[in-house]
Amino acid sequence: MSWQEFLDFMVNFRTDRVVAQLAAWNVDDLGQNPYVLAGFALAIAITYFIGWKGIAGFIVGIGGFAYALSHAVAQGAGPEGLSGNGIWILIGGGGASALIFIYLLFIRSE
């Protein structure tokens, strides 16, 4: 793979293209889909009560970030980028899910 082919491939990861693809996948519906929410809650509960605190923390982190991302896209994201309060929701929700992840994985581990 040449350098130019690599640069052409990396164009796919521009922010506007990534946000457009997330909008095309209807990521904004994840936060309201009861099956997705119930699936995450069930997976967290099962892994937590089995004693797999690390995996439960990982699922909380991924699920929290997915919820923050879906809410941010629903608030105003499109091909032109995050607008309005979407970026603050993404930063705040991602930070909160990271803090819960760190708490469950490192601090709460027994």
PDB file of C-alpha atoms in Angstrom, residues 8 29 31 42 52-53 64 68 70-71 85-86:
ATOM      1  CA  ASP A   8      -7.172   8.131   0.285  1.00  0.00           C
ATOM      2  CA  ASP A  29     -32.771   5.828  17.854  1.00  0.00           C
ATOM      3  CA  GLY A  31     -31.446   5.736  23.251  1.00  0.00           C
ATOM      4  CA  LEU A  42     -29.563  -7.420  31.310  1.00  0.00           C
ATOM      5  CA  TRP A  52     -17.365 -10.336  36.520  1.00  0.00           C
ATOM      6  CA  LYS A  53     -17.031  -6.742  37.686  1.00  0.00           C
ATOM      7  CA  GLY A  64     -22.970   4.787  28.379  1.00  0.00           C
ATOM      8  CA  ALA A  68     -24.369   9.616  24.908  1.00  0.00           C
ATOM      9  CA  SER A  70     -27.120   8.510  20.251  1.00  0.00           C
ATOM     10  CA  HIS A  71     -28.403  11.420  22.321  1.00  0.00           C
ATOM     11  CA  ASN A  85     -25.655  21.200  22.528  1.00  0.00           C
ATOM     12  CA  GLY A  86     -24.750  17.905  20.864  1.00  0.00           C
TER      13      GLY A  86
END
